[in-house]
Amino acid sequence: NGSVDGSKEYLLNQDDCDVYESRGDFKSANSGIYWKNVIIERNKDATWVLSVDIDELAVYDGWPELTIDDFASHCSDASLSAVTALMLDMYSFDPLLEGKNPQDSTDLINDFPYFDGTGYRKFTHHHWRRNKFPRQIIEGGPSKRLSSGKNANWLAKTPFLLKQNIYFLDPHTVVPIDFNFSKPLIALLHFRFTGELSEKIKKVQNQGYSDGSVKIYKMFGSHLENARSFSLKYEFSERFTMPKQLVDKGLLA
């Protein structure tokens, strides 16, 4: 969708990738969901579908030794049709304005190794049908911590599809909606707090982000304006080593 970060060129140089591109409007395409569902429909015979953004890394219990194909087989053997995920914001202890750009990193986990070790809450809206919010809610991480709970930060996502006739409703949920309520088995390590954050804050309002996301990025922009040394480091920051530690914390099933 017109990315200029080098990802398109990288993918075109791989010998095992089909690359689809759209120059259409991201917002009017329901945050790109219309395009994504067309690609799923064109590849109906796929054994599984994993949808991740360029700044996300999918990990799960047994990763990286357990391949994604073997993980999918385990999930299918457990009669799962789709797998939900926890989005886990990753960061370094450097001031945000001095963070490394992703293009300059050879190991994102090494350069942005920390996450909030506590402060997460999982629940479901009692009247989720009335609220048109067909998913579980997981809150937490730096956005929730720094906004004093004023800004919603939805960390639940359903990115892994194991059967046919499952499609995306929005960037975080699928239909049939039953599949959005299972316990997360995947963590999407989210590398958005990099040296590109200040540029992203400037652009975010014009790129089809949800109102909640715009508020969150504005909040971080305010922190950066008030203190150039602003960092996400706090007393419960924890270094990521392996997905098993997320299982032990109860963040992943």
PDB file of C-alpha atoms in Angstrom:
ATOM      1  CA  ASN A   1       0.000   0.000   0.000  1.00  0.00           C
ATOM      2  CA  GLY A   2       2.718   2.432  -1.047  1.00  0.00           C
ATOM      3  CA  SER A   3       5.196   1.569   1.707  1.00  0.00           C
ATOM      4  CA  VAL A   4       8.558   3.313   1.405  1.00  0.00           C
ATOM      5  CA  ASP A   5      10.436   1.414   4.131  1.00  0.00           C
ATOM      6  CA  GLY A   6      12.096  -1.077   1.785  1.00  0.00           C
ATOM      7  CA  SER A   7       9.755  -3.966   2.657  1.00  0.00           C
ATOM      8  CA  LYS A   8       8.333  -4.236  -0.872  1.00  0.00           C
ATOM      9  CA  GLU A   9      11.789  -4.388  -2.420  1.00  0.00           C
ATOM     10  CA  TYR A  10      12.893  -6.972   0.144  1.00  0.00           C
ATOM     11  CA  LEU A  11       9.912  -9.218  -0.609  1.00  0.00           C
ATOM     12  CA  LEU A  12      10.360  -8.899  -4.372  1.00  0.00           C
ATOM     13  CA  ASN A  13      13.901 -10.230  -3.966  1.00  0.00           C
ATOM     14  CA  GLN A  14      12.698 -13.433  -2.253  1.00  0.00           C
ATOM     15  CA  ASP A  15      12.168 -16.494  -4.405  1.00  0.00           C
ATOM     16  CA  ASP A  16       9.210 -17.814  -2.392  1.00  0.00           C
ATOM     17  CA  CYS A  17       6.949 -14.741  -2.216  1.00  0.00           C
ATOM     18  CA  ASP A  18       3.978 -13.551  -4.201  1.00  0.00           C
ATOM     19  CA  VAL A  19       3.677  -9.794  -3.711  1.00  0.00           C
ATOM     20  CA  TYR A  20       0.376  -7.945  -3.992  1.00  0.00           C
ATOM     21  CA  GLU A  21       0.268  -4.169  -3.983  1.00  0.00           C
ATOM     22  CA  SER A  22      -2.562  -1.665  -3.787  1.00  0.00           C
ATOM     23  CA  ARG A  23      -2.373   2.095  -4.223  1.00  0.00           C
ATOM     24  CA  GLY A  24      -5.927   2.465  -2.937  1.00  0.00           C
ATOM     25  CA  ASP A  25      -7.009   4.352   0.147  1.00  0.00           C
ATOM     26  CA  PHE A  26      -6.209   2.378   3.296  1.00  0.00           C
ATOM     27  CA  LYS A  27      -9.037   3.808   5.383  1.00  0.00           C
ATOM     28  CA  SER A  28     -11.798   3.318   2.821  1.00  0.00           C
ATOM     29  CA  ALA A  29     -10.616  -0.289   2.391  1.00  0.00           C
ATOM     30  CA  ASN A  30     -11.502  -0.876   6.071  1.00  0.00           C
ATOM     31  CA  SER A  31      -7.840  -0.585   7.106  1.00  0.00           C
ATOM     32  CA  GLY A  32      -6.837  -2.841   4.209  1.00  0.00           C
ATOM     33  CA  ILE A  33      -9.149  -5.690   5.273  1.00  0.00           C
ATOM     34  CA  TYR A  34     -10.935  -5.773   1.886  1.00  0.00           C
ATOM     35  CA  TRP A  35      -7.623  -6.425   0.118  1.00  0.00           C
ATOM     36  CA  LYS A  36      -6.549  -9.001   2.684  1.00  0.00           C
ATOM     37  CA  ASN A  37      -9.758 -11.005   2.302  1.00  0.00           C
ATOM     38  CA  VAL A  38      -9.374 -11.037  -1.483  1.00  0.00           C
ATOM     39  CA  ILE A  39      -5.906 -12.576  -1.062  1.00  0.00           C
ATOM     40  CA  ILE A  40      -7.302 -15.187   1.351  1.00  0.00           C
ATOM     41  CA  GLU A  41     -10.026 -16.027  -1.175  1.00  0.00           C
ATOM     42  CA  ARG A  42      -7.421 -16.431  -3.931  1.00  0.00           C
ATOM     43  CA  ASN A  43      -5.467 -18.854  -1.733  1.00  0.00           C
ATOM     44  CA  LYS A  44      -8.314 -20.936  -0.318  1.00  0.00           C
ATOM     45  CA  ASP A  45      -6.247 -24.128  -0.389  1.00  0.00           C
ATOM     46  CA  ALA A  46      -3.659 -22.743   2.032  1.00  0.00           C
ATOM     47  CA  THR A  47      -3.090 -24.928   5.095  1.00  0.00           C
ATOM     48  CA  TRP A  48      -2.981 -21.833   7.304  1.00  0.00           C
ATOM     49  CA  VAL A  49      -2.975 -18.032   7.133  1.00  0.00           C
ATOM     50  CA  LEU A  50      -0.885 -15.793   9.395  1.00  0.00           C
ATOM     51  CA  SER A  51      -1.481 -12.054   9.122  1.00  0.00           C
ATOM     52  CA  VAL A  52       1.157  -9.774  10.666  1.00  0.00           C
ATOM     53  CA  ASP A  53       2.226  -6.190  10.096  1.00  0.00           C
ATOM     54  CA  ILE A  54       5.780  -5.322   9.118  1.00  0.00           C
ATOM     55  CA  ASP A  55       6.566  -4.204  12.696  1.00  0.00           C
ATOM     56  CA  GLU A  56       5.287  -7.410  14.335  1.00  0.00           C
ATOM     57  CA  LEU A  57       7.075 -10.709  15.058  1.00  0.00           C
ATOM     58  CA  ALA A  58       4.936 -13.769  15.864  1.00  0.00           C
ATOM     59  CA  VAL A  59       6.282 -16.035  18.619  1.00  0.00           C
ATOM     60  CA  TYR A  60       4.690 -18.933  20.506  1.00  0.00           C
ATOM     61  CA  ASP A  61       5.594 -21.573  23.078  1.00  0.00           C
ATOM     62  CA  GLY A  62       8.381 -23.651  21.516  1.00  0.00           C
ATOM     63  CA  TRP A  63       9.579 -20.854  19.189  1.00  0.00           C
ATOM     64  CA  PRO A  64      11.968 -20.698  17.373  1.00  0.00           C
ATOM     65  CA  GLU A  65      12.780 -24.427  17.442  1.00  0.00           C
ATOM     66  CA  LEU A  66       9.152 -25.339  16.708  1.00  0.00           C
ATOM     67  CA  THR A  67       8.410 -24.346  13.114  1.00  0.00           C
ATOM     68  CA  ILE A  68       5.285 -22.439  12.174  1.00  0.00           C
ATOM     69  CA  ASP A  69       4.061 -25.511  10.237  1.00  0.00           C
ATOM     70  CA  ASP A  70       4.476 -27.750  13.279  1.00  0.00           C
ATOM     71  CA  PHE A  71       2.790 -25.152  15.488  1.00  0.00           C
ATOM     72  CA  ALA A  72      -0.131 -25.050  13.044  1.00  0.00           C
ATOM     73  CA  SER A  73      -0.338 -28.854  13.137  1.00  0.00           C
ATOM     74  CA  HIS A  74      -0.465 -28.846  16.948  1.00  0.00           C
ATOM     75  CA  CYS A  75      -3.241 -26.252  16.873  1.00  0.00           C
ATOM     76  CA  SER A  76      -5.223 -28.223  14.285  1.00  0.00           C
ATOM     77  CA  ASP A  77      -4.787 -31.421  16.321  1.00  0.00           C
ATOM     78  CA  ALA A  78      -6.330 -29.505  19.240  1.00  0.00           C
ATOM     79  CA  SER A  79      -9.361 -28.786  16.973  1.00  0.00           C
ATOM     80  CA  LEU A  80      -8.637 -25.052  16.809  1.00  0.00           C
ATOM     81  CA  SER A  81      -9.948 -23.161  13.786  1.00  0.00           C
ATOM     82  CA  ALA A  82      -8.174 -19.881  14.582  1.00  0.00           C
ATOM     83  CA  VAL A  83      -5.633 -18.689  17.130  1.00  0.00           C
ATOM     84  CA  THR A  84      -5.706 -15.394  18.984  1.00  0.00           C
ATOM     85  CA  ALA A  85      -2.649 -13.376  19.939  1.00  0.00           C
ATOM     86  CA  LEU A  86      -1.443 -10.876  22.508  1.00  0.00           C
ATOM     87  CA  MET A  87       0.245  -7.803  21.054  1.00  0.00           C
ATOM     88  CA  LEU A  88       3.283  -7.083  23.229  1.00  0.00           C
ATOM     89  CA  ASP A  89       4.904  -3.661  22.867  1.00  0.00           C
ATOM     90  CA  MET A  90       8.706  -3.922  22.803  1.00  0.00           C
ATOM     91  CA  TYR A  91      11.109  -1.084  23.574  1.00  0.00           C
ATOM     92  CA  SER A  92      14.646  -0.155  24.579  1.00  0.00           C
ATOM     93  CA  PHE A  93      15.739   1.905  27.579  1.00  0.00           C
ATOM     94  CA  ASP A  94      17.113   4.636  25.292  1.00  0.00           C
ATOM     95  CA  PRO A  95      15.198   7.915  25.001  1.00  0.00           C
ATOM     96  CA  LEU A  96      12.563   7.442  22.304  1.00  0.00           C
ATOM     97  CA  LEU A  97      14.000  10.273  20.234  1.00  0.00           C
ATOM     98  CA  GLU A  98      17.352   8.485  20.167  1.00  0.00           C
ATOM     99  CA  GLY A  99      16.068   5.022  19.323  1.00  0.00           C
ATOM    100  CA  LYS A 100      17.504   2.975  16.485  1.00  0.00           C
ATOM    101  CA  ASN A 101      15.652   2.830  13.177  1.00  0.00           C
ATOM    102  CA  PRO A 102      14.410  -0.671  12.274  1.00  0.00           C
ATOM    103  CA  GLN A 103      16.268  -0.541   8.941  1.00  0.00           C
ATOM    104  CA  ASP A 104      19.531  -0.178  10.867  1.00  0.00           C
ATOM    105  CA  SER A 105      18.824  -3.162  13.124  1.00  0.00           C
ATOM    106  CA  THR A 106      19.985  -6.711  12.426  1.00  0.00           C
ATOM    107  CA  ASP A 107      18.239  -8.072  15.532  1.00  0.00           C
ATOM    108  CA  LEU A 108      15.103  -6.272  16.683  1.00  0.00           C
ATOM    109  CA  ILE A 109      14.733  -8.334  19.866  1.00  0.00           C
ATOM    110  CA  ASN A 110      18.290  -7.471  20.852  1.00  0.00           C
ATOM    111  CA  ASP A 111      17.846  -3.762  20.112  1.00  0.00           C
ATOM    112  CA  PHE A 112      14.342  -3.492  21.635  1.00  0.00           C
ATOM    113  CA  PRO A 113      14.371  -6.262  24.260  1.00  0.00           C
ATOM    114  CA  TYR A 114      12.030  -4.959  26.974  1.00  0.00           C
ATOM    115  CA  PHE A 115       8.296  -5.178  27.621  1.00  0.00           C
ATOM    116  CA  ASP A 116       6.019  -4.254  30.525  1.00  0.00           C
ATOM    117  CA  GLY A 117       6.141  -7.275  32.829  1.00  0.00           C
ATOM    118  CA  THR A 118       2.949  -6.439  34.726  1.00  0.00           C
ATOM    119  CA  GLY A 119      -0.249  -4.413  34.416  1.00  0.00           C
ATOM    120  CA  TYR A 120      -2.301  -6.469  31.952  1.00  0.00           C
ATOM    121  CA  ARG A 121      -6.014  -7.125  32.204  1.00  0.00           C
ATOM    122  CA  LYS A 122      -8.204  -9.484  30.153  1.00  0.00           C
ATOM    123  CA  PHE A 123     -11.983  -9.265  29.947  1.00  0.00           C
ATOM    124  CA  THR A 124     -14.953  -9.340  27.608  1.00  0.00           C
ATOM    125  CA  HIS A 125     -17.671  -6.707  27.307  1.00  0.00           C
ATOM    126  CA  HIS A 126     -20.785  -8.163  28.904  1.00  0.00           C
ATOM    127  CA  HIS A 127     -22.873  -6.500  26.193  1.00  0.00           C
ATOM    128  CA  TRP A 128     -20.422  -7.044  23.370  1.00  0.00           C
ATOM    129  CA  ARG A 129     -23.195  -7.552  20.791  1.00  0.00           C
ATOM    130  CA  ARG A 130     -24.744  -4.206  21.638  1.00  0.00           C
ATOM    131  CA  ASN A 131     -21.323  -2.548  21.554  1.00  0.00           C
ATOM    132  CA  LYS A 132     -20.421  -4.270  18.255  1.00  0.00           C
ATOM    133  CA  PHE A 133     -17.173  -5.336  19.849  1.00  0.00           C
ATOM    134  CA  PRO A 134     -16.850  -9.069  19.079  1.00  0.00           C
ATOM    135  CA  ARG A 135     -13.570  -9.843  20.787  1.00  0.00           C
ATOM    136  CA  GLN A 136     -11.925 -10.251  24.118  1.00  0.00           C
ATOM    137  CA  ILE A 137     -10.166  -7.193  25.470  1.00  0.00           C
ATOM    138  CA  ILE A 138      -6.590  -7.236  26.684  1.00  0.00           C
ATOM    139  CA  GLU A 139      -5.291  -3.954  28.082  1.00  0.00           C
ATOM    140  CA  GLY A 140      -1.835  -3.042  29.282  1.00  0.00           C
ATOM    141  CA  GLY A 141       1.638  -2.117  28.136  1.00  0.00           C
ATOM    142  CA  PRO A 142       3.225   1.330  27.861  1.00  0.00           C
ATOM    143  CA  SER A 143       0.208   2.978  26.217  1.00  0.00           C
ATOM    144  CA  LYS A 144      -2.141   2.022  29.032  1.00  0.00           C
ATOM    145  CA  ARG A 145       0.457   2.756  31.719  1.00  0.00           C
ATOM    146  CA  LEU A 146       1.292   6.259  30.468  1.00  0.00           C
ATOM    147  CA  SER A 147      -2.236   7.352  29.645  1.00  0.00           C
ATOM    148  CA  SER A 148      -3.497   6.599  33.170  1.00  0.00           C
ATOM    149  CA  GLY A 149      -6.155   4.381  31.648  1.00  0.00           C
ATOM    150  CA  LYS A 150      -7.760   7.163  29.604  1.00  0.00           C
ATOM    151  CA  ASN A 151      -6.900   5.714  26.198  1.00  0.00           C
ATOM    152  CA  ALA A 152      -8.014   2.257  25.113  1.00  0.00           C
ATOM    153  CA  ASN A 153      -5.219   0.052  23.831  1.00  0.00           C
ATOM    154  CA  TRP A 154      -6.586  -3.181  22.415  1.00  0.00           C
ATOM    155  CA  LEU A 155      -3.857  -5.821  22.583  1.00  0.00           C
ATOM    156  CA  ALA A 156      -5.943  -8.832  21.484  1.00  0.00           C
ATOM    157  CA  LYS A 157      -5.754  -9.894  17.846  1.00  0.00           C
ATOM    158  CA  THR A 158      -6.762 -12.978  15.843  1.00  0.00           C
ATOM    159  CA  PRO A 159      -4.016 -13.345  13.207  1.00  0.00           C
ATOM    160  CA  PHE A 160      -3.733 -17.130  12.640  1.00  0.00           C
ATOM    161  CA  LEU A 161      -6.376 -18.989  10.606  1.00  0.00           C
ATOM    162  CA  LEU A 162      -6.370 -22.769  10.272  1.00  0.00           C
ATOM    163  CA  LYS A 163      -9.522 -23.502   8.262  1.00  0.00           C
ATOM    164  CA  GLN A 164     -11.258 -22.221   5.166  1.00  0.00           C
ATOM    165  CA  ASN A 165     -14.088 -19.684   5.134  1.00  0.00           C
ATOM    166  CA  ILE A 166     -12.647 -17.543   7.910  1.00  0.00           C
ATOM    167  CA  TYR A 167     -12.154 -13.887   6.984  1.00  0.00           C
ATOM    168  CA  PHE A 168     -11.076 -10.663   8.654  1.00  0.00           C
ATOM    169  CA  LEU A 169     -13.718  -8.332  10.008  1.00  0.00           C
ATOM    170  CA  ASP A 170     -11.200  -5.636  11.007  1.00  0.00           C
ATOM    171  CA  PRO A 171      -7.428  -5.640  11.699  1.00  0.00           C
ATOM    172  CA  HIS A 172      -7.985  -7.400  15.047  1.00  0.00           C
ATOM    173  CA  THR A 173     -10.954  -9.716  14.549  1.00  0.00           C
ATOM    174  CA  VAL A 174     -12.298 -12.397  12.234  1.00  0.00           C
ATOM    175  CA  VAL A 175     -15.637 -13.883  11.264  1.00  0.00           C
ATOM    176  CA  PRO A 176     -17.160 -16.181  12.442  1.00  0.00           C
ATOM    177  CA  ILE A 177     -16.824 -14.107  15.592  1.00  0.00           C
ATOM    178  CA  ASP A 178     -16.651 -17.127  17.936  1.00  0.00           C
ATOM    179  CA  PHE A 179     -12.962 -17.459  17.055  1.00  0.00           C
ATOM    180  CA  ASN A 180     -12.011 -14.140  18.691  1.00  0.00           C
ATOM    181  CA  PHE A 181     -12.492 -15.272  22.289  1.00  0.00           C
ATOM    182  CA  SER A 182      -9.940 -18.061  22.829  1.00  0.00           C
ATOM    183  CA  LYS A 183      -6.936 -17.692  25.107  1.00  0.00           C
ATOM    184  CA  PRO A 184      -3.894 -16.256  23.264  1.00  0.00           C
ATOM    185  CA  LEU A 185      -1.353 -18.820  22.069  1.00  0.00           C
ATOM    186  CA  ILE A 186       0.729 -16.326  20.070  1.00  0.00           C
ATOM    187  CA  ALA A 187       2.532 -13.150  21.101  1.00  0.00           C
ATOM    188  CA  LEU A 188       2.988 -10.520  18.432  1.00  0.00           C
ATOM    189  CA  LEU A 189       6.112  -8.673  19.520  1.00  0.00           C
ATOM    190  CA  HIS A 190       5.276  -5.149  18.397  1.00  0.00           C
ATOM    191  CA  PHE A 191       8.247  -2.964  17.443  1.00  0.00           C
ATOM    192  CA  ARG A 192       6.570   0.414  17.068  1.00  0.00           C
ATOM    193  CA  PHE A 193       8.634   2.324  19.656  1.00  0.00           C
ATOM    194  CA  THR A 194      11.686   2.839  17.480  1.00  0.00           C
ATOM    195  CA  GLY A 195      13.591   5.834  16.159  1.00  0.00           C
ATOM    196  CA  GLU A 196      10.807   6.301  13.592  1.00  0.00           C
ATOM    197  CA  LEU A 197       8.175   7.043  16.241  1.00  0.00           C
ATOM    198  CA  SER A 198       8.285  10.831  15.949  1.00  0.00           C
ATOM    199  CA  GLU A 199       7.765  10.610  12.156  1.00  0.00           C
ATOM    200  CA  LYS A 200       4.916   8.168  12.647  1.00  0.00           C
ATOM    201  CA  ILE A 201       3.229  10.512  15.106  1.00  0.00           C
ATOM    202  CA  LYS A 202       3.214  13.224  12.434  1.00  0.00           C
ATOM    203  CA  LYS A 203       1.701  10.950   9.789  1.00  0.00           C
ATOM    204  CA  VAL A 204      -0.699   8.815  11.788  1.00  0.00           C
ATOM    205  CA  GLN A 205      -3.758  11.083  11.524  1.00  0.00           C
ATOM    206  CA  ASN A 206      -3.719  10.892   7.729  1.00  0.00           C
ATOM    207  CA  GLN A 207      -3.231   7.153   7.316  1.00  0.00           C
ATOM    208  CA  GLY A 208      -6.519   5.620   8.369  1.00  0.00           C
ATOM    209  CA  TYR A 209      -5.697   4.723  11.944  1.00  0.00           C
ATOM    210  CA  SER A 210      -8.557   4.305  14.400  1.00  0.00           C
ATOM    211  CA  ASP A 211      -9.498   7.221  16.643  1.00  0.00           C
ATOM    212  CA  GLY A 212      -8.127   5.299  19.629  1.00  0.00           C
ATOM    213  CA  SER A 213      -4.742   4.812  17.956  1.00  0.00           C
ATOM    214  CA  VAL A 214      -4.569   8.474  16.961  1.00  0.00           C
ATOM    215  CA  LYS A 215      -5.166   9.480  20.605  1.00  0.00           C
ATOM    216  CA  ILE A 216      -2.420   7.139  21.795  1.00  0.00           C
ATOM    217  CA  TYR A 217       0.144   8.430  19.305  1.00  0.00           C
ATOM    218  CA  LYS A 218      -0.797  12.016  20.162  1.00  0.00           C
ATOM    219  CA  MET A 219      -0.223  11.169  23.818  1.00  0.00           C
ATOM    220  CA  PHE A 220       3.286   9.927  23.066  1.00  0.00           C
ATOM    221  CA  GLY A 221       3.916  13.042  20.983  1.00  0.00           C
ATOM    222  CA  SER A 222       3.012  15.131  24.020  1.00  0.00           C
ATOM    223  CA  HIS A 223       5.494  13.192  26.177  1.00  0.00           C
ATOM    224  CA  LEU A 224       8.248  13.744  23.606  1.00  0.00           C
ATOM    225  CA  GLU A 225       7.504  17.458  23.411  1.00  0.00           C
ATOM    226  CA  ASN A 226       7.744  17.799  27.183  1.00  0.00           C
ATOM    227  CA  ALA A 227      10.966  15.823  27.610  1.00  0.00           C
ATOM    228  CA  ARG A 228      13.482  14.959  24.903  1.00  0.00           C
ATOM    229  CA  SER A 229      14.937  12.337  27.253  1.00  0.00           C
ATOM    230  CA  PHE A 230      11.575  10.553  27.607  1.00  0.00           C
ATOM    231  CA  SER A 231      11.994   6.762  27.841  1.00  0.00           C
ATOM    232  CA  LEU A 232       9.587   3.846  28.361  1.00  0.00           C
ATOM    233  CA  LYS A 233      11.779   2.321  31.061  1.00  0.00           C
ATOM    234  CA  TYR A 234      10.061   1.679  34.401  1.00  0.00           C
ATOM    235  CA  GLU A 235      10.480  -0.526  37.459  1.00  0.00           C
ATOM    236  CA  PHE A 236       8.589  -3.493  36.021  1.00  0.00           C
ATOM    237  CA  SER A 237      10.239  -3.528  32.597  1.00  0.00           C
ATOM    238  CA  GLU A 238      11.370  -7.041  31.765  1.00  0.00           C
ATOM    239  CA  ARG A 239      13.787  -8.393  29.162  1.00  0.00           C
ATOM    240  CA  PHE A 240      12.236 -10.853  26.716  1.00  0.00           C
ATOM    241  CA  THR A 241      14.094 -14.157  26.450  1.00  0.00           C
ATOM    242  CA  MET A 242      11.604 -16.735  25.193  1.00  0.00           C
ATOM    243  CA  PRO A 243       7.823 -17.196  24.853  1.00  0.00           C
ATOM    244  CA  LYS A 244       7.834 -19.603  27.822  1.00  0.00           C
ATOM    245  CA  GLN A 245       8.234 -16.646  30.193  1.00  0.00           C
ATOM    246  CA  LEU A 246       4.952 -15.225  28.792  1.00  0.00           C
ATOM    247  CA  VAL A 247       3.276 -18.576  29.443  1.00  0.00           C
ATOM    248  CA  ASP A 248       4.608 -18.546  33.021  1.00  0.00           C
ATOM    249  CA  LYS A 249       3.148 -15.055  33.496  1.00  0.00           C
ATOM    250  CA  GLY A 250      -0.256 -16.191  32.274  1.00  0.00           C
ATOM    251  CA  LEU A 251      -0.102 -13.889  29.260  1.00  0.00           C
ATOM    252  CA  LEU A 252      -0.059 -16.832  26.829  1.00  0.00           C
ATOM    253  CA  ALA A 253      -1.861 -20.147  27.197  1.00  0.00           C
TER     254      ALA A 253
END
